[in-house]
Amino acid sequence: MSFADLGLSDELLKAVTEAGYTEPTPIQRQAIPPVLMMRDLIGIAQTGTGKTASFVLPMIDVLAEGRSRARMPRSLILEPTRELAVQVAENFEKYGKHHKLSMALLIGGVQMGDQVKALEKGVDVLIATPGRLMDLFERGKILLTGCNLLVIDEADRMLDMGFIPDIENICTKLPANRQTLLFSATMPPPIKKLADRFLTNPKTIEVARPATTNINITQRLVSAPSSAFGKRETLRRLLGAEDVRTAIIFCNRKTTVRELNKSLKKHGFRSAEIHGDMDQPARLAELDRFKTGDVNILVASDVAARGLDIKGVSHVFNFDAPWHPDDYVHRIGRTGRAGATGTAYTLVTSADAEAVENIEKLTGQKIERIGDVPAAEPTDDKPRARRGKKAGEKKGEAKPAAKDSVPEDDAPPAERETRRDREPHRAPAAARAPRPERDRRRDRDHHDGHGPDDGGWNGPVPDFLNFTIPA
């Protein structure tokens, strides 16, 4: 089956061909026709399946007729993170270049004034994170009564980040007679409840069993010391032994991301970093460096694990075994995309036995174990240009232990510091107690980047954040 068999317009088929695609993926084959027929849809698909194009392509044709009005977007796409929102915008720019459709992004880290100006002109497609959308709605800067097409993307990630109450609130402000598309990698009970409430007779599409891993990805576990130095040495040896063209390295903590990136650069690797403490322009700049090949290693927290479509990633390294097994699936899904093969290594210490067991239980497969990668003695984390005593150091005198050589398991940080340092991760449903709206909104600012100071960025808005697709 070709894209022409799906009922897309000639202009859209031309853009798809120019983008280099000839055959639709399974989810695109199943999703595009019912979306064009204006049906509600539930799409269950793991990352890397072509999910974004499965709603972007038919939306362009659906919106080809009609006219936008000021402050009243004709369609709305909700994304859990700024990176995913930008990626969807890039897809609209690529596939909609032969259509006269206007688009705007509502995300944190970008000046709110520029976003308001874009809304005043009227937009056909509004791509937003829930926090910034609610901010502008409460300020009276946007009306949702003219929005007849809603896409809720990465719904399970929305659940993880505490956005479900906002989504429910947004849905009540949209016209009741609308088309709604919901996409999720998994379908936990709260998401099923959301779909039952806000979708009408939806067509359900499932292209892969939830929590399965891509068969094109070779997965291996590597034993590593529990000390920070030992793990870094093991990783460097793996990077040197493998044919690593481009790689993403995932860490559980933001401080680990920063320290590891600094260490890799010190040892001559071309690396960059991305994590939740970086403002939006800095994150986009680092991603762009990675995509263009200025650097070939990206050290990341789980903020980058969901949905980012970066072509040609040959390897994924889990420097830390993920705390939650489904995060493992999304992390390693950065490689082996679009039919390509990839390799994923997970460094495991003696404290990771339970995490590995949960991953294997979730994915239904045993991950290959390989022998230890020899690591150097833990002296320091600097390249060893010379060995021997420094001037004035007596023979047999004990050197002070390097800070990085203290095993993390032997010196755990205070719980308060640990909570502050960690990236957002899933908590059991019972643990998510209701909070006052102000406190909940404040807490999630870290993820969504919205707030009264607009993320502190007063620079120019990148071109693709607010544009009109040329005819």
Coordinates of C-alpha atoms in Angstrom, one line a residue:
M1 CA 0.0 0.0 0.0
S2 CA 1.2 3.5 -0.9
F3 CA 0.3 6.9 0.6
A4 CA -1.8 7.5 -2.5
D5 CA -4.1 4.6 -1.5
L6 CA -4.9 6.4 1.8
G7 CA -7.0 9.2 0.2
L8 CA -4.6 12.0 0.8
S9 CA -4.6 15.1 -1.5
D10 CA -2.1 15.5 -4.4
E11 CA -0.5 18.5 -2.6
L12 CA 0.1 16.4 0.5
L13 CA 1.4 13.4 -1.5
K14 CA 3.9 15.7 -3.2
A15 CA 5.2 16.9 0.2
V16 CA 5.5 13.3 1.5
T17 CA 7.4 12.3 -1.6
E18 CA 9.7 15.3 -1.3
A19 CA 10.3 14.3 2.3
G20 CA 11.6 10.9 1.1
Y21 CA 8.8 8.6 2.2
T22 CA 7.2 6.1 -0.1
E23 CA 5.3 3.6 2.0
P24 CA 3.2 4.3 5.1
T25 CA 3.9 2.6 8.4
P26 CA 1.3 0.2 9.9
I27 CA -0.2 2.9 12.2
Q28 CA -0.3 5.4 9.3
R29 CA -2.1 2.8 7.1
Q30 CA -4.7 2.2 9.8
A31 CA -5.1 5.7 11.3
I32 CA -5.2 8.1 8.3
P33 CA -8.4 6.8 6.5
P34 CA -10.6 7.0 9.7
V35 CA -9.2 10.5 10.6
L36 CA -10.1 11.7 7.1
M37 CA -13.6 10.3 7.6
M38 CA -13.8 12.5 10.8
R39 CA -14.0 9.6 13.2
D40 CA -12.7 9.7 16.8
L41 CA -9.6 7.5 17.2
I42 CA -7.5 5.8 19.9
G43 CA -4.1 4.9 18.7
I44 CA -1.9 2.6 20.8
A45 CA 1.6 2.6 19.5
Q46 CA 5.1 2.5 20.9
T47 CA 7.6 5.2 20.0
G48 CA 9.2 5.1 16.6
T49 CA 6.2 3.8 14.7
G50 CA 5.4 7.0 12.7
K51 CA 2.6 8.0 15.0
T52 CA 3.1 11.8 14.5
A53 CA 2.6 11.6 10.8
S54 CA -0.5 9.4 11.3
F55 CA -2.4 12.5 12.6
V56 CA -0.4 15.4 11.0
L57 CA -1.0 14.2 7.5
P58 CA -4.8 13.8 7.6
M59 CA -5.2 17.0 9.7
I60 CA -3.6 19.0 6.9
D61 CA -6.1 17.8 4.4
V62 CA -9.0 18.2 6.9
L63 CA -8.0 21.8 7.6
A64 CA -7.4 22.6 4.0
E65 CA -11.0 24.0 3.7
G66 CA -12.1 26.8 6.1
R67 CA -10.7 30.0 7.5
S68 CA -9.2 30.8 10.9
R69 CA -10.4 33.6 13.1
A70 CA -8.6 35.7 15.7
R71 CA -8.0 34.0 19.1
M72 CA -10.0 30.9 17.9
P73 CA -7.8 28.1 16.7
R74 CA -9.5 25.6 14.4
S75 CA -7.5 22.6 15.8
L76 CA -5.5 21.8 19.0
I77 CA -2.7 19.4 19.6
L78 CA -1.7 18.8 23.2
E79 CA 1.8 17.6 23.9
P80 CA 3.4 16.9 27.3
T81 CA 6.8 18.5 26.7
R82 CA 8.2 21.5 24.7
E83 CA 10.5 19.3 22.7
L84 CA 7.6 17.1 21.5
A85 CA 5.6 20.2 20.6
V86 CA 8.4 21.6 18.5
Q87 CA 8.9 18.3 16.8
V88 CA 5.2 18.2 15.8
A89 CA 5.5 21.8 14.5
E90 CA 8.4 20.7 12.3
N91 CA 6.3 17.9 10.9
F92 CA 3.5 20.4 10.0
E93 CA 6.1 22.6 8.3
K94 CA 7.5 19.7 6.3
Y95 CA 4.3 18.1 5.2
G96 CA 2.2 21.3 4.9
K97 CA 4.4 23.3 2.7
H98 CA 2.0 23.2 -0.3
H99 CA -0.9 24.3 1.9
K100 CA -1.8 27.7 3.2
L101 CA -2.2 26.8 6.8
S102 CA -1.1 29.0 9.8
M103 CA 0.3 27.4 12.9
A104 CA 1.4 28.6 16.4
L105 CA 3.1 27.1 19.4
L106 CA 2.2 27.7 23.0
I107 CA 5.1 26.5 25.1
G108 CA 7.1 27.7 28.0
G109 CA 10.5 29.3 27.5
V110 CA 9.1 31.5 24.7
Q111 CA 7.8 35.1 25.1
M112 CA 4.1 35.1 25.8
G113 CA 3.6 38.4 24.0
D114 CA 4.7 36.9 20.7
Q115 CA 2.3 33.9 21.2
V116 CA -0.6 36.3 21.9
K117 CA 0.2 38.2 18.6
A118 CA 0.1 34.9 16.7
L119 CA -3.3 34.0 18.2
E120 CA -4.6 37.4 17.3
K121 CA -3.9 36.8 13.7
G122 CA -5.8 33.5 13.8
V123 CA -4.3 30.0 13.5
D124 CA -5.4 26.8 11.8
V125 CA -3.2 24.6 14.0
L126 CA -2.4 25.3 17.6
I127 CA 0.2 23.1 19.2
A128 CA 0.5 23.5 23.0
T129 CA 1.6 22.2 26.3
P130 CA -1.2 22.2 28.9
G131 CA 0.3 24.7 31.3
R132 CA 0.9 27.5 28.8
L133 CA -2.4 26.9 27.2
M134 CA -4.3 27.2 30.5
D135 CA -2.3 30.3 31.4
L136 CA -3.4 32.1 28.2
F137 CA -6.9 30.8 28.5
E138 CA -7.3 32.2 32.0
R139 CA -5.9 35.5 30.8
G140 CA -8.6 35.7 28.2
K141 CA -6.2 35.5 25.3
I142 CA -7.6 32.5 23.6
L143 CA -11.1 31.0 22.9
L144 CA -11.6 27.3 22.3
T145 CA -15.1 27.4 21.1
G146 CA -14.1 27.2 17.5
C147 CA -11.8 24.2 17.9
N148 CA -13.3 21.2 16.1
L149 CA -10.3 18.8 16.1
L150 CA -8.4 17.8 19.2
V151 CA -5.3 15.6 19.4
I152 CA -4.1 14.3 22.8
D153 CA -0.6 13.0 22.2
E154 CA 1.5 10.8 24.5
A155 CA -1.5 10.5 26.9
D156 CA 0.3 8.1 29.3
R157 CA 3.2 10.7 29.6
M158 CA 0.5 13.3 30.4
L159 CA -0.6 11.0 33.2
D160 CA 2.9 10.7 34.5
M161 CA 3.4 14.5 34.6
G162 CA 0.1 15.2 36.3
F163 CA -1.6 16.9 33.4
I164 CA -4.8 14.8 33.2
P165 CA -6.9 17.3 35.3
D166 CA -5.8 20.1 32.9
I167 CA -6.7 18.0 29.9
E168 CA -10.1 17.2 31.4
N169 CA -10.6 21.0 32.0
I170 CA -9.5 21.8 28.4
C171 CA -11.9 19.2 26.9
T172 CA -14.9 20.8 28.7
K173 CA -14.1 24.1 27.0
L174 CA -14.1 22.7 23.5
P175 CA -17.2 22.1 21.4
A176 CA -19.0 18.9 22.4
N177 CA -19.4 18.0 18.7
R178 CA -15.8 17.7 17.7
Q179 CA -13.3 15.1 16.5
T180 CA -10.9 13.8 19.1
L181 CA -7.7 11.7 18.5
L182 CA -5.9 10.1 21.5
F183 CA -2.5 8.5 21.1
S184 CA -0.7 6.6 23.9
A185 CA 2.0 4.0 24.2
T186 CA 0.0 2.2 26.9
M187 CA -3.5 2.3 28.1
P188 CA -3.6 2.5 31.9
P189 CA -7.0 2.8 33.6
P190 CA -7.0 6.6 34.0
I191 CA -6.3 7.0 30.3
K192 CA -9.1 4.5 29.5
K193 CA -11.4 6.5 31.7
L194 CA -10.4 9.8 29.9
A195 CA -11.1 8.2 26.5
D196 CA -14.5 6.8 27.6
R197 CA -15.5 10.3 28.8
F198 CA -14.4 12.5 25.9
L199 CA -14.3 10.3 22.8
T200 CA -17.4 9.2 20.9
N201 CA -17.5 5.7 19.4
P202 CA -13.8 5.8 18.7
K203 CA -11.9 3.4 16.3
T204 CA -9.2 1.7 18.3
I205 CA -5.9 0.9 16.6
E206 CA -3.1 -1.0 18.2
V207 CA 0.1 -1.7 16.1
A208 CA 2.2 -3.3 18.8
R209 CA 1.7 -4.9 22.2
P210 CA 2.2 -2.2 24.9
A211 CA 5.6 -2.3 26.5
T212 CA 7.3 -4.4 23.8
T213 CA 10.7 -3.4 22.5
N214 CA 11.8 -3.1 18.9
I215 CA 13.1 -6.4 17.5
N216 CA 15.6 -4.3 15.5
I217 CA 17.4 -3.3 18.7
T218 CA 20.2 -5.5 20.1
Q219 CA 20.0 -5.2 23.9
R220 CA 22.7 -6.0 26.4
L221 CA 23.4 -5.6 30.1
V222 CA 26.9 -4.6 31.2
S223 CA 28.1 -5.1 34.8
A224 CA 29.6 -1.9 36.2
P225 CA 31.1 -0.7 39.5
S226 CA 28.8 1.2 41.7
S227 CA 31.2 4.2 42.0
A228 CA 30.8 7.2 39.7
F229 CA 34.3 6.8 38.4
G230 CA 33.9 3.1 37.7
K231 CA 30.7 3.6 35.7
R232 CA 32.2 6.4 33.7
E233 CA 35.3 4.3 32.9
T234 CA 33.1 1.4 31.8
L235 CA 31.1 3.7 29.6
R236 CA 34.2 5.2 28.0
R237 CA 35.5 1.7 27.2
L238 CA 32.2 0.8 25.6
L239 CA 32.2 4.0 23.5
G240 CA 35.7 3.1 22.4
A241 CA 35.0 -0.5 21.6
E242 CA 31.7 0.0 19.7
D243 CA 31.2 1.6 16.2
V244 CA 29.3 4.5 17.7
R245 CA 28.2 6.9 15.0
T246 CA 25.7 8.7 17.1
A247 CA 24.5 7.9 20.7
I248 CA 22.2 9.0 23.4
I249 CA 23.2 8.3 27.0
F250 CA 20.4 8.4 29.6
C251 CA 20.9 9.2 33.2
N252 CA 18.3 9.3 36.1
R253 CA 19.5 12.6 37.6
K254 CA 20.1 16.0 36.1
T255 CA 23.4 16.4 38.1
T256 CA 24.6 13.0 36.7
V257 CA 23.9 14.4 33.2
R258 CA 26.0 17.5 33.8
E259 CA 28.9 15.6 35.4
L260 CA 29.0 12.8 32.8
N261 CA 28.9 15.3 29.9
K262 CA 31.7 17.3 31.5
S263 CA 33.7 14.1 32.0
L264 CA 33.2 12.9 28.4
K265 CA 34.3 16.2 26.9
K266 CA 37.4 16.2 29.2
H267 CA 38.3 12.8 27.7
G268 CA 37.9 14.0 24.1
F269 CA 34.4 12.9 23.2
R270 CA 32.1 15.2 21.2
S271 CA 29.2 15.4 23.6
A272 CA 26.3 17.7 24.6
E273 CA 23.7 17.5 27.3
I274 CA 19.9 18.1 27.7
H275 CA 17.9 18.0 30.9
G276 CA 15.0 19.7 32.6
D277 CA 17.0 22.5 34.3
M278 CA 18.0 24.0 30.9
D279 CA 15.8 26.7 29.4
Q280 CA 14.1 26.1 26.1
P281 CA 16.5 28.0 23.8
A282 CA 19.5 26.0 25.3
R283 CA 17.7 22.7 24.9
L284 CA 16.8 23.4 21.3
A285 CA 20.4 24.5 20.6
E286 CA 21.9 21.3 22.0
L287 CA 19.4 19.2 20.1
D288 CA 20.2 21.0 16.9
R289 CA 24.0 20.4 17.4
F290 CA 23.3 16.7 17.8
K291 CA 21.0 16.6 14.8
T292 CA 23.5 18.4 12.5
G293 CA 26.5 16.3 13.7
D294 CA 28.4 19.0 15.5
V295 CA 28.4 16.5 18.4
N296 CA 27.7 12.8 18.1
I297 CA 26.9 12.0 21.7
L298 CA 23.9 13.4 23.6
V299 CA 23.7 12.9 27.4
A300 CA 20.1 13.2 28.5
S301 CA 17.7 12.9 31.3
D302 CA 14.3 11.3 30.7
V303 CA 12.9 14.6 29.5
A304 CA 14.3 13.5 26.1
A305 CA 13.2 9.9 26.2
R306 CA 9.7 10.3 24.9
G307 CA 8.8 10.9 21.3
L308 CA 11.9 12.8 20.0
D309 CA 12.5 11.6 16.5
I310 CA 16.3 11.9 15.8
K311 CA 17.3 10.0 12.8
G312 CA 20.4 7.7 12.6
V313 CA 21.0 7.1 16.3
S314 CA 23.1 4.0 16.3
H315 CA 23.4 3.4 20.0
V316 CA 21.6 4.1 23.3
F317 CA 23.4 3.7 26.6
N318 CA 21.6 3.7 29.9
F319 CA 24.2 5.0 32.2
D320 CA 21.7 4.4 35.0
A321 CA 19.1 1.6 34.9
P322 CA 15.8 3.4 34.7
W323 CA 13.7 3.6 37.9
H324 CA 10.6 2.5 36.0
P325 CA 10.6 -0.3 33.4
D326 CA 8.4 1.4 30.8
D327 CA 11.0 4.2 30.7
Y328 CA 13.4 1.6 29.5
V329 CA 11.2 0.9 26.5
H330 CA 11.0 4.6 25.6
R331 CA 14.7 5.2 26.1
I332 CA 16.0 2.4 23.9
G333 CA 13.3 3.4 21.3
R334 CA 15.6 6.3 20.3
T335 CA 17.5 3.8 18.2
G336 CA 16.4 1.2 15.7
R337 CA 13.8 3.6 14.2
A338 CA 12.1 3.4 10.8
G339 CA 13.4 -0.1 10.1
A340 CA 17.0 0.6 11.0
T341 CA 19.0 -1.5 13.4
G342 CA 20.4 -0.2 16.7
T343 CA 22.2 -1.3 19.9
A344 CA 21.2 -0.5 23.5
Y345 CA 23.6 -1.1 26.5
T346 CA 22.5 -0.8 30.1
L347 CA 25.1 -0.4 32.8
V348 CA 24.0 -2.3 35.9
T349 CA 25.4 -2.4 39.4
S350 CA 24.6 -4.8 42.2
A351 CA 21.8 -2.4 43.3
D352 CA 20.0 -2.7 39.9
A353 CA 18.9 -6.3 40.2
E354 CA 15.2 -5.5 40.9
A355 CA 15.1 -2.9 38.2
V356 CA 16.4 -5.4 35.6
E357 CA 13.9 -8.0 36.8
N358 CA 11.1 -5.5 36.3
I359 CA 12.3 -4.6 32.8
E360 CA 12.5 -8.2 31.7
K361 CA 9.1 -8.9 33.2
L362 CA 7.5 -6.0 31.4
T363 CA 9.1 -6.7 28.0
G364 CA 8.7 -10.4 28.3
Q365 CA 12.3 -11.1 27.2
K366 CA 15.6 -11.9 28.8
I367 CA 18.3 -9.4 28.1
E368 CA 21.7 -10.7 27.1
R369 CA 24.4 -10.3 29.8
I370 CA 28.0 -9.7 28.7
G371 CA 31.1 -9.9 30.7
D372 CA 32.5 -7.1 32.8
V373 CA 34.3 -4.3 30.9
P374 CA 37.6 -3.9 32.7
A375 CA 37.9 -0.5 34.4
A376 CA 41.0 1.3 35.6
E377 CA 41.7 1.7 39.2
P378 CA 39.7 4.6 40.7
T379 CA 42.3 7.3 41.1
D380 CA 40.6 10.3 39.5
D381 CA 38.5 11.2 36.5
K382 CA 41.1 13.0 34.5
P383 CA 43.0 11.7 31.5
R384 CA 46.2 10.1 32.8
A385 CA 48.9 12.0 31.0
R386 CA 51.6 10.8 33.4
R387 CA 51.8 8.4 36.3
G388 CA 54.0 8.7 39.4
K389 CA 54.3 10.9 42.5
K390 CA 53.9 14.6 42.4
A391 CA 56.7 16.8 43.6
G392 CA 56.9 16.8 47.4
E393 CA 54.8 13.6 47.8
K394 CA 56.4 11.0 50.0
K395 CA 56.7 7.4 49.0
G396 CA 53.9 5.3 50.5
E397 CA 51.9 8.3 51.5
A398 CA 48.2 7.7 51.1
K399 CA 46.4 9.9 48.6
P400 CA 43.1 11.4 49.5
A401 CA 40.3 9.6 47.8
A402 CA 38.9 11.3 44.8
K403 CA 35.5 12.7 45.3
D404 CA 34.1 10.9 42.4
S405 CA 35.4 7.5 43.6
V406 CA 33.1 7.4 46.6
P407 CA 30.4 4.7 45.8
E408 CA 27.1 6.3 45.5
D409 CA 25.5 3.4 47.3
D410 CA 27.8 4.0 50.3
A411 CA 27.1 7.7 50.5
P412 CA 23.5 8.4 49.6
P413 CA 22.4 12.0 49.4
A414 CA 19.7 13.4 51.7
E415 CA 16.2 12.6 50.6
R416 CA 15.4 16.3 50.2
E417 CA 18.4 16.7 47.8
T418 CA 17.5 13.5 45.9
R419 CA 14.0 14.6 45.3
R420 CA 15.1 18.0 44.1
D421 CA 17.7 16.5 41.8
R422 CA 15.7 13.8 40.1
E423 CA 13.8 14.1 36.8
P424 CA 10.0 13.7 37.0
H425 CA 9.0 10.1 37.1
R426 CA 5.9 8.0 37.6
A427 CA 4.4 7.7 41.0
P428 CA 1.7 5.1 41.8
A429 CA -1.8 6.4 41.3
A430 CA -2.6 6.1 45.0
A431 CA 0.3 8.4 45.8
R432 CA -0.8 11.3 43.6
A433 CA -3.0 13.1 46.2
P434 CA -5.0 16.1 45.1
R435 CA -3.3 19.4 45.6
P436 CA -4.5 23.0 45.4
E437 CA -4.4 24.2 41.8
R438 CA -1.8 26.8 42.5
D439 CA 0.6 24.4 44.1
R440 CA 0.1 21.8 41.4
R441 CA 0.6 24.3 38.7
R442 CA 3.7 25.6 40.4
D443 CA 5.2 22.1 40.7
R444 CA 4.8 21.2 37.1
D445 CA 6.4 24.4 35.8
H446 CA 9.6 22.4 35.9
H447 CA 8.2 20.1 33.2
D448 CA 6.2 22.5 31.1
G449 CA 8.3 25.6 31.4
H450 CA 5.4 28.0 31.7
G451 CA 5.3 30.7 34.4
P452 CA 4.9 34.4 34.9
D453 CA 8.4 35.1 33.7
D454 CA 8.0 33.1 30.5
G455 CA 11.1 31.0 31.4
G456 CA 13.3 34.0 31.5
W457 CA 14.0 34.1 27.8
N458 CA 13.8 37.5 26.2
G459 CA 15.6 36.7 22.9
P460 CA 14.0 36.4 19.4
V461 CA 11.6 33.6 18.7
P462 CA 13.0 30.9 16.3
D463 CA 11.3 31.0 12.9
F464 CA 9.6 27.7 13.3
L465 CA 7.9 28.7 16.5
N466 CA 5.5 30.9 14.7
F467 CA 5.1 30.8 11.0
T468 CA 2.7 30.6 8.1
I469 CA 3.3 27.7 5.8
P470 CA 3.8 29.1 2.3
A471 CA 1.6 28.0 -0.6

